[in-house]
Amino acid sequence: MSDATTALYPAPDSVSKGAFVSGMPAYEKLVAEAEADYAGYWARLAREFVEWKTPFTKTLDESQAPFFKWFEDGTLNVSHNCLDRQVAAGLGDKVAIIFETDDGKVSRHTYSDLLARTAKLANALRAQGVKKGDRVVIYMPMSIEGIVSMQACARIGATHSVVFGGFSAQSLRDRIQDAGAVLVLTADEQQRGGKQLPLKAIVDEALSLGGCESVKNVIVYKRTGGNIAWHEGRDLWLHDVTEKQPDTAEPEWVSAEHPLFLLYTSGSTGKPKGVQHSSGGYLLHAAVTTKWTFDLHPDDIFWCTADIGWVTGHTYIAYGPLALGGTQVVFEGIPTFPDAGRFWKMIQDHKVSIFYTAPTAIRSLIKAAEGNEAVHPKRYDLTSLRILGSVGEPINPAAWEWYHQHIGGGRCPIVDTFWQTETGGHVITPLPGATPLVPGSCTLPFPGIQAAVVDETGKDVPWGQGGILVIKKPWPSMIRTIYGDPERFKKSYYPEDFKGKYYLAGDGAIRDAKTGYFTITGRIDDVLNVSGHRMGTMEIESALVAHTDLVAEAAVVGRPDDTTGEAICAFVVLKRPRPTGDEAKAIAKELRDWVGKEIGPIAKPKDIRFGDNLPKTRSGKIMRRLLRSVAKGEAVTQDTSTLENPAILDQLGQAY
Ligand code: 6R9
């Protein structure tokens, strides 16, 4: 299969020896096992990695394809698997989470602590009338309370939907409404980079926008003690509702197919989709990928820098490491506070052995280190590290090499993990004790994942030729549906083009002609990847045109950016004459703030360009390919003869 001789970085002995998957023959054996008996392979792992209340008798049900079911007649509880199971195994006093606040205070939380806090909150939620199957929105900072909120929902069979703390009131409202949430868990404020930022006030605003009548209560974790408004009868303090609750709570035993969570993500249309995940299959993949991709051993200190508002924070903070009884670092703050050495200092202080972050963070820390010796990683002792990981976007070879050399000291494999909100966990990734690495490639499928590159008709393309990334067989942790919109689920992921047979990832890929290694070539739909965050171009366009006083028309494209991977570039036609100079600057600022309010700061366009019109074909289609060239600052080489008004190209040359 793979040809180790072309790989620049073979798995080092120091990691390979004693790894759970040690050497390529071990990897290939697992792949062969899955090929020989697909359902049998996943059933074996499901028995090994998950503790079942009632064992499943049937592995995969394809009768309602593409609505696949895994282990459906098995029952379990995810929180029981993450917490009670560890305590029962004698790990009650083991530190589950080392928590560090924005301002550097460190606290340690054992498995027994987490279990007791989860049980208390589970009881409190039940006391508020939250039942199995109800949806609960979590709008929380990075905190023990945030993780406990997720675990408590899992414990009572409520389906959580975590909304990233950077989303605006409008976005939060849309998600609460779509999910029909009965309760919101939030904090008074969050603290990031030395600043207090509102959370509760945004929940208040979201609920006041209307459409959220399903919400009965708001439970508030007091993080900063900042001033907040209080709605008697609706709002409750977390410490009040949990104080008198017992610290044990019987788990709700649910079917493996019971929805553990919804997580909203961007797609090709203006409306974010609520990706629905299962309990059994999801937990299985969270556990097995945490174990094999990160080679997580009992004495490792694992640190995933993601936020619980994204899928990475679900699978590799809230569930995977806990399901294995691991010890992890959880961080409230940001990588550049008090300075850009923060990550390196924390690795040193907590003796982190496995570090998982995003290319955008690495790129910005490279810049910072190059500009300031004091925050260069060489100033820190990083010798505790043995494995590094990357996620969220392609990692460019230069950043890979720097990460490998300056953070990993040349001795730590980098697992470049490709996956998506929809896949639940890693689907294409190296295994650190086995896979020889090539910078810029996510290498080979996780054992059991049938990833392939095909053409528009669903036919395999030869290695060395680019195409569309698909997964040919259902897998346990896959998306089950889009909440409330099964038709959209089918159309987005199992389109007719492939006769509804293959899962369509939405990314392009190419396999190396010799090794078969996968390289992801980027999204093939209208989704941008800004600092590892997914943003739909249509979502941003809708937000812009919602400014009905100012904006007549808008088109949004991405352009490459050295730090954020892609940057958002908006082309705007105003309802007034095209502005220039200071007026253009002021309007650009107003529009950025507007988008920040409509969606959240992560969606603010970096460049705004004003035209009297947008470049369109004579049939009225916006010429997006041309806009992408303009956004990049390239000379326009495309045929512009079909353009209705070629003169506007000059106007669009100036970005504000
Ligand atoms: C986990 C996560 C998914 C999209 C995905 C792809 C991009 C993620 C990547 C990668 C290249 C990697 N992506 N990991 N591209 N190499 N290792 O990021 O989920 O937020 O849903 O984004 O991110 O484009 O389709 P999500």
PDB file of N, CA and C in Angstrom, residues 31-68:
ATOM      1  N   VAL A  31      -6.649  -2.651   8.670  1.00  0.00           N
ATOM      2  CA  VAL A  31      -7.344  -2.334   7.420  1.00  0.00           C
ATOM      3  C   VAL A  31      -7.882  -3.624   6.798  1.00  0.00           C
ATOM      4  N   ALA A  32      -7.066  -4.663   6.814  1.00  0.00           N
ATOM      5  CA  ALA A  32      -7.473  -5.942   6.216  1.00  0.00           C
ATOM      6  C   ALA A  32      -8.627  -6.563   7.006  1.00  0.00           C
ATOM      7  N   GLU A  33      -8.556  -6.431   8.324  1.00  0.00           N
ATOM      8  CA  GLU A  33      -9.643  -6.969   9.151  1.00  0.00           C
ATOM      9  C   GLU A  33     -10.964  -6.299   8.770  1.00  0.00           C
ATOM     10  N   ALA A  34     -10.935  -4.971   8.607  1.00  0.00           N
ATOM     11  CA  ALA A  34     -12.156  -4.229   8.247  1.00  0.00           C
ATOM     12  C   ALA A  34     -12.625  -4.594   6.843  1.00  0.00           C
ATOM     13  N   GLU A  35     -11.669  -4.848   5.949  1.00  0.00           N
ATOM     14  CA  GLU A  35     -12.062  -5.210   4.587  1.00  0.00           C
ATOM     15  C   GLU A  35     -12.696  -6.595   4.534  1.00  0.00           C
ATOM     16  N   ALA A  36     -12.166  -7.501   5.334  1.00  0.00           N
ATOM     17  CA  ALA A  36     -12.660  -8.891   5.304  1.00  0.00           C
ATOM     18  C   ALA A  36     -14.056  -8.982   5.925  1.00  0.00           C
ATOM     19  N   ASP A  37     -14.292  -8.240   6.999  1.00  0.00           N
ATOM     20  CA  ASP A  37     -15.590  -8.332   7.677  1.00  0.00           C
ATOM     21  C   ASP A  37     -15.878  -6.965   8.282  1.00  0.00           C
ATOM     22  N   TYR A  38     -16.476  -6.102   7.465  1.00  0.00           N
ATOM     23  CA  TYR A  38     -16.643  -4.695   7.843  1.00  0.00           C
ATOM     24  C   TYR A  38     -17.433  -4.551   9.147  1.00  0.00           C
ATOM     25  N   ALA A  39     -18.617  -5.142   9.181  1.00  0.00           N
ATOM     26  CA  ALA A  39     -19.456  -5.009  10.377  1.00  0.00           C
ATOM     27  C   ALA A  39     -18.786  -5.686  11.569  1.00  0.00           C
ATOM     28  N   GLY A  40     -18.158  -6.819  11.317  1.00  0.00           N
ATOM     29  CA  GLY A  40     -17.507  -7.561  12.399  1.00  0.00           C
ATOM     30  C   GLY A  40     -16.385  -6.763  13.049  1.00  0.00           C
ATOM     31  N   TYR A  41     -15.651  -6.037  12.215  1.00  0.00           N
ATOM     32  CA  TYR A  41     -14.556  -5.195  12.718  1.00  0.00           C
ATOM     33  C   TYR A  41     -15.084  -4.115  13.660  1.00  0.00           C
ATOM     34  N   TRP A  42     -16.133  -3.399  13.218  1.00  0.00           N
ATOM     35  CA  TRP A  42     -16.665  -2.321  14.067  1.00  0.00           C
ATOM     36  C   TRP A  42     -17.357  -2.890  15.303  1.00  0.00           C
ATOM     37  N   ALA A  43     -17.962  -4.060  15.146  1.00  0.00           N
ATOM     38  CA  ALA A  43     -18.621  -4.676  16.308  1.00  0.00           C
ATOM     39  C   ALA A  43     -17.571  -5.049  17.358  1.00  0.00           C
ATOM     40  N   ARG A  44     -16.441  -5.586  16.884  1.00  0.00           N
ATOM     41  CA  ARG A  44     -15.375  -5.931  17.833  1.00  0.00           C
ATOM     42  C   ARG A  44     -14.929  -4.690  18.600  1.00  0.00           C
ATOM     43  N   LEU A  45     -14.691  -3.596  17.870  1.00  0.00           N
ATOM     44  CA  LEU A  45     -14.237  -2.373  18.540  1.00  0.00           C
ATOM     45  C   LEU A  45     -15.312  -1.826  19.468  1.00  0.00           C
ATOM     46  N   ALA A  46     -16.571  -1.918  19.035  1.00  0.00           N
ATOM     47  CA  ALA A  46     -17.664  -1.380  19.865  1.00  0.00           C
ATOM     48  C   ALA A  46     -17.759  -2.139  21.183  1.00  0.00           C
ATOM     49  N   ARG A  47     -17.424  -3.425  21.158  1.00  0.00           N
ATOM     50  CA  ARG A  47     -17.449  -4.191  22.422  1.00  0.00           C
ATOM     51  C   ARG A  47     -16.240  -3.842  23.276  1.00  0.00           C
ATOM     52  N   GLU A  48     -15.116  -3.535  22.603  1.00  0.00           N
ATOM     53  CA  GLU A  48     -13.894  -3.241  23.332  1.00  0.00           C
ATOM     54  C   GLU A  48     -13.884  -1.837  23.938  1.00  0.00           C
ATOM     55  N   PHE A  49     -14.451  -0.866  23.215  1.00  0.00           N
ATOM     56  CA  PHE A  49     -14.289   0.539  23.618  1.00  0.00           C
ATOM     57  C   PHE A  49     -15.471   1.117  24.372  1.00  0.00           C
ATOM     58  N   VAL A  50     -16.615   0.460  24.271  1.00  0.00           N
ATOM     59  CA  VAL A  50     -17.824   1.024  24.884  1.00  0.00           C
ATOM     60  C   VAL A  50     -18.362   0.034  25.901  1.00  0.00           C
ATOM     61  N   GLU A  51     -18.793   0.562  27.052  1.00  0.00           N
ATOM     62  CA  GLU A  51     -19.462  -0.298  28.014  1.00  0.00           C
ATOM     63  C   GLU A  51     -20.971  -0.202  27.763  1.00  0.00           C
ATOM     64  N   TRP A  52     -21.568  -1.329  27.449  1.00  0.00           N
ATOM     65  CA  TRP A  52     -22.990  -1.360  27.100  1.00  0.00           C
ATOM     66  C   TRP A  52     -23.806  -1.778  28.315  1.00  0.00           C
ATOM     67  N   LYS A  53     -24.956  -1.170  28.470  1.00  0.00           N
ATOM     68  CA  LYS A  53     -25.902  -1.610  29.493  1.00  0.00           C
ATOM     69  C   LYS A  53     -26.574  -2.889  28.985  1.00  0.00           C
ATOM     70  N   THR A  54     -27.095  -2.798  27.760  1.00  0.00           N
ATOM     71  CA  THR A  54     -27.577  -4.007  27.073  1.00  0.00           C
ATOM     72  C   THR A  54     -26.755  -4.139  25.810  1.00  0.00           C
ATOM     73  N   PRO A  55     -26.135  -5.290  25.615  1.00  0.00           N
ATOM     74  CA  PRO A  55     -25.299  -5.443  24.426  1.00  0.00           C
ATOM     75  C   PRO A  55     -26.139  -5.382  23.141  1.00  0.00           C
ATOM     76  N   PHE A  56     -25.539  -4.864  22.081  1.00  0.00           N
ATOM     77  CA  PHE A  56     -26.257  -4.839  20.798  1.00  0.00           C
ATOM     78  C   PHE A  56     -26.183  -6.213  20.155  1.00  0.00           C
ATOM     79  N   THR A  57     -27.202  -6.538  19.343  1.00  0.00           N
ATOM     80  CA  THR A  57     -27.178  -7.827  18.645  1.00  0.00           C
ATOM     81  C   THR A  57     -27.008  -7.614  17.148  1.00  0.00           C
ATOM     82  N   LYS A  58     -27.258  -6.363  16.703  1.00  0.00           N
ATOM     83  CA  LYS A  58     -27.165  -6.087  15.278  1.00  0.00           C
ATOM     84  C   LYS A  58     -26.203  -4.923  15.097  1.00  0.00           C
ATOM     85  N   THR A  59     -25.266  -5.035  14.176  1.00  0.00           N
ATOM     86  CA  THR A  59     -24.254  -3.992  14.057  1.00  0.00           C
ATOM     87  C   THR A  59     -24.712  -2.837  13.168  1.00  0.00           C
ATOM     88  N   LEU A  60     -24.928  -3.120  11.889  1.00  0.00           N
ATOM     89  CA  LEU A  60     -25.244  -2.046  10.938  1.00  0.00           C
ATOM     90  C   LEU A  60     -26.577  -2.327  10.275  1.00  0.00           C
ATOM     91  N   ASP A  61     -27.453  -1.325  10.304  1.00  0.00           N
ATOM     92  CA  ASP A  61     -28.747  -1.441   9.633  1.00  0.00           C
ATOM     93  C   ASP A  61     -28.760  -0.468   8.464  1.00  0.00           C
ATOM     94  N   GLU A  62     -28.798  -1.021   7.263  1.00  0.00           N
ATOM     95  CA  GLU A  62     -28.756  -0.172   6.065  1.00  0.00           C
ATOM     96  C   GLU A  62     -30.117  -0.058   5.398  1.00  0.00           C
ATOM     97  N   SER A  63     -31.155  -0.573   6.066  1.00  0.00           N
ATOM     98  CA  SER A  63     -32.453  -0.675   5.404  1.00  0.00           C
ATOM     99  C   SER A  63     -33.061   0.691   5.050  1.00  0.00           C
ATOM    100  N   GLN A  64     -32.701   1.742   5.811  1.00  0.00           N
ATOM    101  CA  GLN A  64     -33.248   3.072   5.513  1.00  0.00           C
ATOM    102  C   GLN A  64     -32.173   3.988   4.909  1.00  0.00           C
ATOM    103  N   ALA A  65     -31.178   3.409   4.256  1.00  0.00           N
ATOM    104  CA  ALA A  65     -30.060   4.199   3.719  1.00  0.00           C
ATOM    105  C   ALA A  65     -30.573   5.438   2.971  1.00  0.00           C
ATOM    106  N   PRO A  66     -29.902   6.582   3.071  1.00  0.00           N
ATOM    107  CA  PRO A  66     -28.638   6.811   3.796  1.00  0.00           C
ATOM    108  C   PRO A  66     -28.809   7.145   5.282  1.00  0.00           C
ATOM    109  N   PHE A  67     -29.959   6.798   5.844  1.00  0.00           N
ATOM    110  CA  PHE A  67     -30.115   7.004   7.291  1.00  0.00           C
ATOM    111  C   PHE A  67     -29.664   5.710   7.983  1.00  0.00           C
ATOM    112  N   PHE A  68     -28.370   5.587   8.151  1.00  0.00           N
ATOM    113  CA  PHE A  68     -27.801   4.342   8.665  1.00  0.00           C
ATOM    114  C   PHE A  68     -27.915   4.274  10.178  1.00  0.00           C
TER     115      PHE A  68
END
